[in-house]
Amino acid sequence: MSRADHMDVAAYALGVLDPQDAERFEEHLATCWACAAELETMVPVVGLLSGIDGEAMAALEQTHTDPALLDRTLMAVRRDRRRTRMRQVFAAAAAVVVFGGLSGVGMAGIFGGDDGKRVPQAGPTLTAPVTAPPNSEPSDPNDPNVGGNEQEGDQHNAVDPGTGVKTTMWLASKEYGTQIDLQLTRLPGPRTCRLVVVRKNATSEVVSTWSVPGGGYGTNTNQLPLELSASTSAALKDIEKIQVQSVDVNGIASPLVTVSDL
């Protein structure tokens, strides 16, 4: 087994051996694990050497007489591979910079800030303050029609003489029972409230609960009213009254305002 047999790996991988030499090397390869391992490492290199000119190919054929030539060739291939990868990295980075410059505003809108964190979006809630529509004349925040929403059902107004809380309720009969829409003003906070339906048979049902912030609703601090929507299985004809109650930390409820002229 000659030294030339071992040094024909690169020439065989590149396909430059003549048929007789290639057949001889394949016979040698079947019994030489070292050449087999080296040939496996040469497979990715062959693709990189596809652009080398004819003179370089001729130099590779001479590696069986000059062992150092193969080492120099492989070093040159590695340097070319590194340069190619760096060019790809720089090109990709430039593309990112250009894309970012063109669409930075859109990306900021998606992620909501410089830190890349998404801005959490508020989900729907049962209670929502009502804002007045644009108008040349100022609107009274205690006006039930503020917000421009046309409510369904019969309207009922009430003001509690003791607490001063004011409400406007709209009650509509439904197949499932009764729909209740209401607006509250002069409601101070902080506190926890609940909406209670009292039936004519003396039974009651809590149909909604909510928290009032420190500024309240329809107050000097926060002039916006509070609108709520709820429903009950009780038929409208079976309801005696509907009451907004305040619940303290001990769970004791006290009335804030009551609609009873149903």
mmCIF file of C-alpha atoms in Angstrom:
data_model
loop_
_atom_site.group_PDB
_atom_site.id
_atom_site.type_symbol
_atom_site.label_atom_id
_atom_site.label_comp_id
_atom_site.label_asym_id
_atom_site.label_seq_id
_atom_site.Cartn_x
_atom_site.Cartn_y
_atom_site.Cartn_z
ATOM 1 C CA MET A 1 0.000 0.000 0.000
ATOM 2 C CA SER A 2 1.805 3.168 -1.207
ATOM 3 C CA ARG A 3 1.729 6.692 0.169
ATOM 4 C CA ALA A 4 0.199 7.781 -3.140
ATOM 5 C CA ASP A 5 -2.861 5.641 -2.375
ATOM 6 C CA HIS A 6 -3.473 7.659 0.779
ATOM 7 C CA MET A 7 -2.942 11.008 -0.962
ATOM 8 C CA ASP A 8 -5.430 10.336 -3.793
ATOM 9 C CA VAL A 9 -8.427 11.171 -1.530
ATOM 10 C CA ALA A 10 -8.853 14.766 -2.717
ATOM 11 C CA ALA A 11 -8.337 13.878 -6.376
ATOM 12 C CA TYR A 12 -10.888 11.054 -6.088
ATOM 13 C CA ALA A 13 -13.428 13.294 -4.345
ATOM 14 C CA LEU A 14 -13.047 15.902 -7.084
ATOM 15 C CA GLY A 15 -13.389 13.264 -9.821
ATOM 16 C CA VAL A 16 -10.064 14.039 -11.503
ATOM 17 C CA LEU A 17 -8.613 10.516 -11.352
ATOM 18 C CA ASP A 18 -8.636 8.514 -14.553
ATOM 19 C CA PRO A 19 -10.770 5.327 -14.526
ATOM 20 C CA GLN A 20 -7.828 3.016 -13.736
ATOM 21 C CA ASP A 21 -6.593 5.169 -10.830
ATOM 22 C CA ALA A 22 -10.134 5.625 -9.547
ATOM 23 C CA GLU A 23 -10.703 1.838 -9.551
ATOM 24 C CA ARG A 24 -7.387 1.301 -7.776
ATOM 25 C CA PHE A 25 -8.257 3.883 -5.146
ATOM 26 C CA GLU A 26 -11.684 2.352 -4.550
ATOM 27 C CA GLU A 27 -10.027 -1.007 -3.870
ATOM 28 C CA HIS A 28 -7.690 0.722 -1.429
ATOM 29 C CA LEU A 29 -10.595 2.625 0.144
ATOM 30 C CA ALA A 30 -12.377 -0.627 0.988
ATOM 31 C CA THR A 31 -9.591 -1.615 3.394
ATOM 32 C CA CYS A 32 -8.379 1.797 4.676
ATOM 33 C CA TRP A 33 -10.518 3.419 7.331
ATOM 34 C CA ALA A 34 -8.270 6.512 7.417
ATOM 35 C CA CYS A 35 -8.915 7.332 3.753
ATOM 36 C CA ALA A 36 -12.605 6.569 4.156
ATOM 37 C CA ALA A 37 -12.833 9.042 7.042
ATOM 38 C CA GLU A 38 -10.894 11.697 5.103
ATOM 39 C CA LEU A 39 -13.111 11.202 2.052
ATOM 40 C CA GLU A 40 -16.186 11.810 4.223
ATOM 41 C CA THR A 41 -14.745 15.157 5.336
ATOM 42 C CA MET A 42 -14.008 16.078 1.729
ATOM 43 C CA VAL A 43 -17.646 15.794 0.607
ATOM 44 C CA PRO A 44 -18.710 19.317 1.727
ATOM 45 C CA VAL A 45 -15.428 20.748 0.436
ATOM 46 C CA VAL A 46 -16.116 19.500 -3.089
ATOM 47 C CA GLY A 47 -19.096 21.828 -3.391
ATOM 48 C CA LEU A 48 -17.003 24.796 -2.290
ATOM 49 C CA LEU A 49 -14.279 23.950 -4.818
ATOM 50 C CA SER A 50 -16.700 23.967 -7.729
ATOM 51 C CA GLY A 51 -15.708 27.537 -8.574
ATOM 52 C CA ILE A 52 -11.933 26.932 -8.584
ATOM 53 C CA ASP A 53 -10.299 27.386 -11.986
ATOM 54 C CA GLY A 54 -8.432 24.780 -14.035
ATOM 55 C CA GLU A 55 -5.016 25.635 -12.650
ATOM 56 C CA ALA A 56 -6.213 24.902 -9.118
ATOM 57 C CA MET A 57 -7.653 21.595 -10.287
ATOM 58 C CA ALA A 58 -4.321 20.674 -11.826
ATOM 59 C CA ALA A 59 -2.608 21.546 -8.567
ATOM 60 C CA LEU A 60 -4.895 19.163 -6.721
ATOM 61 C CA GLU A 61 -3.803 16.349 -9.039
ATOM 62 C CA GLN A 62 -0.252 16.938 -7.894
ATOM 63 C CA THR A 63 -1.036 16.355 -4.219
ATOM 64 C CA HIS A 64 0.169 12.732 -4.478
ATOM 65 C CA THR A 65 3.728 14.047 -5.012
ATOM 66 C CA ASP A 66 3.507 17.120 -2.753
ATOM 67 C CA PRO A 67 1.660 16.396 0.542
ATOM 68 C CA ALA A 68 1.983 20.012 1.663
ATOM 69 C CA LEU A 69 0.053 21.189 -1.389
ATOM 70 C CA LEU A 70 -3.155 19.528 -0.175
ATOM 71 C CA ASP A 71 -2.861 21.255 3.187
ATOM 72 C CA ARG A 72 -2.378 24.640 1.546
ATOM 73 C CA THR A 73 -5.349 24.013 -0.734
ATOM 74 C CA LEU A 74 -7.620 23.069 2.141
ATOM 75 C CA MET A 75 -6.504 26.166 4.085
ATOM 76 C CA ALA A 76 -7.365 28.337 1.113
ATOM 77 C CA VAL A 77 -10.784 26.689 0.862
ATOM 78 C CA ARG A 78 -11.449 27.320 4.547
ATOM 79 C CA ARG A 79 -10.506 31.000 4.176
ATOM 80 C CA ASP A 80 -12.763 31.340 1.149
ATOM 81 C CA ARG A 81 -15.589 29.662 3.065
ATOM 82 C CA ARG A 82 -15.188 32.103 5.980
ATOM 83 C CA ARG A 83 -15.175 35.086 3.601
ATOM 84 C CA THR A 84 -18.297 33.767 1.871
ATOM 85 C CA ARG A 85 -20.107 33.358 5.176
ATOM 86 C CA MET A 86 -19.107 36.861 6.302
ATOM 87 C CA ARG A 87 -20.437 38.323 3.047
ATOM 88 C CA GLN A 88 -23.730 36.516 3.609
ATOM 89 C CA VAL A 89 -23.937 37.821 7.172
ATOM 90 C CA PHE A 90 -23.209 41.405 6.096
ATOM 91 C CA ALA A 91 -25.783 41.170 3.287
ATOM 92 C CA ALA A 92 -28.417 39.855 5.672
ATOM 93 C CA ALA A 93 -27.632 42.589 8.195
ATOM 94 C CA ALA A 94 -27.947 45.271 5.518
ATOM 95 C CA ALA A 95 -31.294 43.857 4.455
ATOM 96 C CA VAL A 96 -32.511 43.958 8.040
ATOM 97 C CA VAL A 97 -31.409 47.591 8.415
ATOM 98 C CA VAL A 98 -33.176 48.628 5.215
ATOM 99 C CA PHE A 99 -36.340 46.727 6.142
ATOM 100 C CA GLY A 100 -36.306 48.188 9.639
ATOM 101 C CA GLY A 101 -35.947 51.722 8.284
ATOM 102 C CA LEU A 102 -38.906 51.286 5.971
ATOM 103 C CA SER A 103 -41.219 49.521 8.395
ATOM 104 C CA GLY A 104 -40.048 50.687 11.818
ATOM 105 C CA VAL A 105 -43.264 52.583 12.437
ATOM 106 C CA GLY A 106 -45.353 49.537 11.587
ATOM 107 C CA MET A 107 -43.255 47.278 13.828
ATOM 108 C CA ALA A 108 -43.558 49.737 16.685
ATOM 109 C CA GLY A 109 -47.310 49.655 16.243
ATOM 110 C CA ILE A 110 -47.283 45.882 16.523
ATOM 111 C CA PHE A 111 -45.033 45.586 19.555
ATOM 112 C CA GLY A 112 -46.100 48.798 21.227
ATOM 113 C CA GLY A 113 -42.773 50.135 22.488
ATOM 114 C CA ASP A 114 -38.991 50.311 22.318
ATOM 115 C CA ASP A 115 -38.570 47.317 24.625
ATOM 116 C CA GLY A 116 -40.329 45.001 22.158
ATOM 117 C CA LYS A 117 -43.023 44.031 24.619
ATOM 118 C CA ARG A 118 -46.575 43.854 23.481
ATOM 119 C CA VAL A 119 -48.985 46.275 25.026
ATOM 120 C CA PRO A 120 -51.713 44.292 26.771
ATOM 121 C CA GLN A 121 -55.161 44.982 25.391
ATOM 122 C CA ALA A 122 -58.078 45.445 27.770
ATOM 123 C CA GLY A 123 -60.807 42.860 27.406
ATOM 124 C CA PRO A 124 -64.528 43.598 27.432
ATOM 125 C CA THR A 125 -66.023 44.356 30.813
ATOM 126 C CA LEU A 126 -69.530 44.459 32.130
ATOM 127 C CA THR A 127 -69.207 48.078 33.183
ATOM 128 C CA ALA A 128 -67.997 50.908 30.996
ATOM 129 C CA PRO A 129 -68.023 54.698 31.457
ATOM 130 C CA VAL A 130 -69.874 56.564 28.749
ATOM 131 C CA THR A 131 -68.239 59.409 26.849
ATOM 132 C CA ALA A 132 -70.225 62.192 25.274
ATOM 133 C CA PRO A 133 -70.274 62.511 21.465
ATOM 134 C CA PRO A 134 -68.691 65.556 19.781
ATOM 135 C CA ASN A 135 -71.078 68.486 20.020
ATOM 136 C CA SER A 136 -70.853 72.224 19.681
ATOM 137 C CA GLU A 137 -72.768 72.595 22.918
ATOM 138 C CA PRO A 138 -71.616 71.102 26.248
ATOM 139 C CA SER A 139 -73.704 68.209 27.523
ATOM 140 C CA ASP A 140 -74.899 67.583 31.027
ATOM 141 C CA PRO A 141 -72.997 64.487 32.286
ATOM 142 C CA ASN A 142 -76.078 63.520 34.307
ATOM 143 C CA ASP A 143 -78.273 63.470 31.211
ATOM 144 C CA PRO A 144 -79.377 59.831 30.595
ATOM 145 C CA ASN A 145 -78.939 60.330 26.865
ATOM 146 C CA VAL A 146 -75.229 61.222 27.128
ATOM 147 C CA GLY A 147 -73.275 58.815 24.923
ATOM 148 C CA GLY A 148 -75.825 58.807 22.119
ATOM 149 C CA ASN A 149 -77.004 55.243 22.813
ATOM 150 C CA GLU A 150 -80.721 54.619 22.307
ATOM 151 C CA GLN A 151 -81.781 52.215 25.055
ATOM 152 C CA GLU A 152 -84.406 49.523 24.645
ATOM 153 C CA GLY A 153 -87.378 49.269 27.002
ATOM 154 C CA ASP A 154 -89.312 51.518 29.380
ATOM 155 C CA GLN A 155 -87.339 54.240 31.160
ATOM 156 C CA HIS A 156 -87.467 54.641 34.939
ATOM 157 C CA ASN A 157 -85.710 57.438 36.868
ATOM 158 C CA ALA A 158 -84.937 57.519 40.582
ATOM 159 C CA VAL A 159 -82.896 59.574 43.050
ATOM 160 C CA ASP A 160 -82.304 58.421 46.622
ATOM 161 C CA PRO A 161 -82.956 61.328 49.011
ATOM 162 C CA GLY A 162 -80.537 59.943 51.589
ATOM 163 C CA THR A 163 -77.500 58.908 49.483
ATOM 164 C CA GLY A 164 -78.090 61.286 46.566
ATOM 165 C CA VAL A 165 -77.305 58.509 44.068
ATOM 166 C CA LYS A 166 -79.211 58.920 40.807
ATOM 167 C CA THR A 167 -80.151 56.217 38.320
ATOM 168 C CA THR A 168 -81.950 55.840 35.034
ATOM 169 C CA MET A 169 -83.045 52.308 34.151
ATOM 170 C CA TRP A 170 -84.431 50.820 30.963
ATOM 171 C CA LEU A 171 -86.370 47.586 31.396
ATOM 172 C CA ALA A 172 -87.326 45.398 28.425
ATOM 173 C CA SER A 173 -89.292 42.148 28.462
ATOM 174 C CA LYS A 174 -87.505 39.227 26.781
ATOM 175 C CA GLU A 175 -88.317 35.585 26.168
ATOM 176 C CA TYR A 176 -85.744 34.644 28.788
ATOM 177 C CA GLY A 177 -86.961 37.200 31.350
ATOM 178 C CA THR A 178 -86.033 40.892 31.613
ATOM 179 C CA GLN A 179 -83.157 42.926 30.207
ATOM 180 C CA ILE A 180 -81.896 45.721 32.465
ATOM 181 C CA ASP A 181 -79.836 48.676 31.248
ATOM 182 C CA LEU A 182 -79.011 51.374 33.744
ATOM 183 C CA GLN A 183 -76.975 54.513 34.209
ATOM 184 C CA LEU A 184 -75.622 55.697 37.559
ATOM 185 C CA THR A 185 -74.408 59.154 38.595
ATOM 186 C CA ARG A 186 -73.560 60.845 41.884
ATOM 187 C CA LEU A 187 -72.048 57.519 42.895
ATOM 188 C CA PRO A 188 -69.043 58.083 45.204
ATOM 189 C CA GLY A 189 -66.189 55.641 45.670
ATOM 190 C CA PRO A 190 -64.344 53.605 46.529
ATOM 191 C CA ARG A 191 -66.887 50.916 47.199
ATOM 192 C CA THR A 192 -68.299 47.608 45.988
ATOM 193 C CA CYS A 193 -71.787 47.623 44.529
ATOM 194 C CA ARG A 194 -74.335 45.107 43.365
ATOM 195 C CA LEU A 195 -77.602 45.156 41.425
ATOM 196 C CA VAL A 196 -80.444 43.230 43.068
ATOM 197 C CA VAL A 197 -83.804 42.245 41.551
ATOM 198 C CA VAL A 198 -86.563 41.794 44.143
ATOM 199 C CA ARG A 199 -89.550 39.743 42.967
ATOM 200 C CA LYS A 200 -93.136 40.165 44.088
ATOM 201 C CA ASN A 201 -92.936 36.781 45.831
ATOM 202 C CA ALA A 202 -90.294 38.267 48.197
ATOM 203 C CA THR A 203 -87.373 36.378 46.615
ATOM 204 C CA SER A 204 -84.335 38.318 45.398
ATOM 205 C CA GLU A 205 -81.538 37.801 42.878
ATOM 206 C CA VAL A 206 -78.128 39.495 42.532
ATOM 207 C CA VAL A 207 -77.675 40.032 38.797
ATOM 208 C CA SER A 208 -74.459 42.089 38.748
ATOM 209 C CA THR A 209 -71.568 43.229 40.970
ATOM 210 C CA TRP A 210 -68.819 45.792 40.338
ATOM 211 C CA SER A 211 -66.209 47.987 42.012
ATOM 212 C CA VAL A 212 -66.314 51.785 42.070
ATOM 213 C CA PRO A 213 -62.952 53.608 41.948
ATOM 214 C CA GLY A 214 -62.047 56.372 44.362
ATOM 215 C CA GLY A 215 -63.266 59.107 42.024
ATOM 216 C CA GLY A 216 -66.679 57.482 41.677
ATOM 217 C CA TYR A 217 -68.983 58.094 38.713
ATOM 218 C CA GLY A 218 -70.927 61.245 37.875
ATOM 219 C CA THR A 219 -69.104 63.134 40.626
ATOM 220 C CA ASN A 220 -67.040 66.304 40.769
ATOM 221 C CA THR A 221 -63.907 64.167 40.490
ATOM 222 C CA ASN A 222 -65.158 62.028 37.613
ATOM 223 C CA GLN A 223 -68.095 63.490 35.729
ATOM 224 C CA LEU A 224 -68.556 60.451 33.496
ATOM 225 C CA PRO A 225 -71.578 58.295 34.361
ATOM 226 C CA LEU A 226 -71.465 54.542 34.692
ATOM 227 C CA GLU A 227 -73.526 52.316 32.399
ATOM 228 C CA LEU A 228 -74.365 48.709 33.161
ATOM 229 C CA SER A 229 -76.231 45.936 31.379
ATOM 230 C CA ALA A 230 -77.664 42.877 33.101
ATOM 231 C CA SER A 231 -80.511 40.423 32.769
ATOM 232 C CA THR A 232 -82.721 38.294 34.971
ATOM 233 C CA SER A 233 -84.890 35.253 34.432
ATOM 234 C CA ALA A 234 -87.725 37.032 36.246
ATOM 235 C CA ALA A 235 -90.467 38.331 34.000
ATOM 236 C CA LEU A 236 -90.984 42.091 34.129
ATOM 237 C CA LYS A 237 -94.489 41.657 35.529
ATOM 238 C CA ASP A 238 -93.069 39.625 38.442
ATOM 239 C CA ILE A 239 -90.499 42.246 39.536
ATOM 240 C CA GLU A 240 -91.386 44.445 42.494
ATOM 241 C CA LYS A 241 -88.262 46.615 42.519
ATOM 242 C CA ILE A 242 -84.665 46.837 41.384
ATOM 243 C CA GLN A 243 -82.087 48.165 43.802
ATOM 244 C CA VAL A 244 -78.445 49.256 43.670
ATOM 245 C CA GLN A 245 -76.727 48.328 46.907
ATOM 246 C CA SER A 246 -73.362 49.077 48.523
ATOM 247 C CA VAL A 247 -71.606 46.094 50.151
ATOM 248 C CA ASP A 248 -69.088 46.668 52.957
ATOM 249 C CA VAL A 249 -66.069 44.518 53.853
ATOM 250 C CA ASN A 250 -68.230 42.374 56.122
ATOM 251 C CA GLY A 251 -70.672 41.609 53.293
ATOM 252 C CA ILE A 252 -73.434 43.770 54.734
ATOM 253 C CA ALA A 253 -75.460 45.503 52.012
ATOM 254 C CA SER A 254 -77.169 48.878 52.212
ATOM 255 C CA PRO A 255 -79.396 50.455 49.532
ATOM 256 C CA LEU A 256 -78.016 53.281 47.394
ATOM 257 C CA VAL A 257 -80.940 53.883 45.029
ATOM 258 C CA THR A 258 -84.128 51.959 44.240
ATOM 259 C CA VAL A 259 -86.486 51.818 41.263
ATOM 260 C CA SER A 260 -89.876 50.571 42.365
ATOM 261 C CA ASP A 261 -92.447 52.262 40.092
ATOM 262 C CA LEU A 262 -92.635 49.296 37.742
#
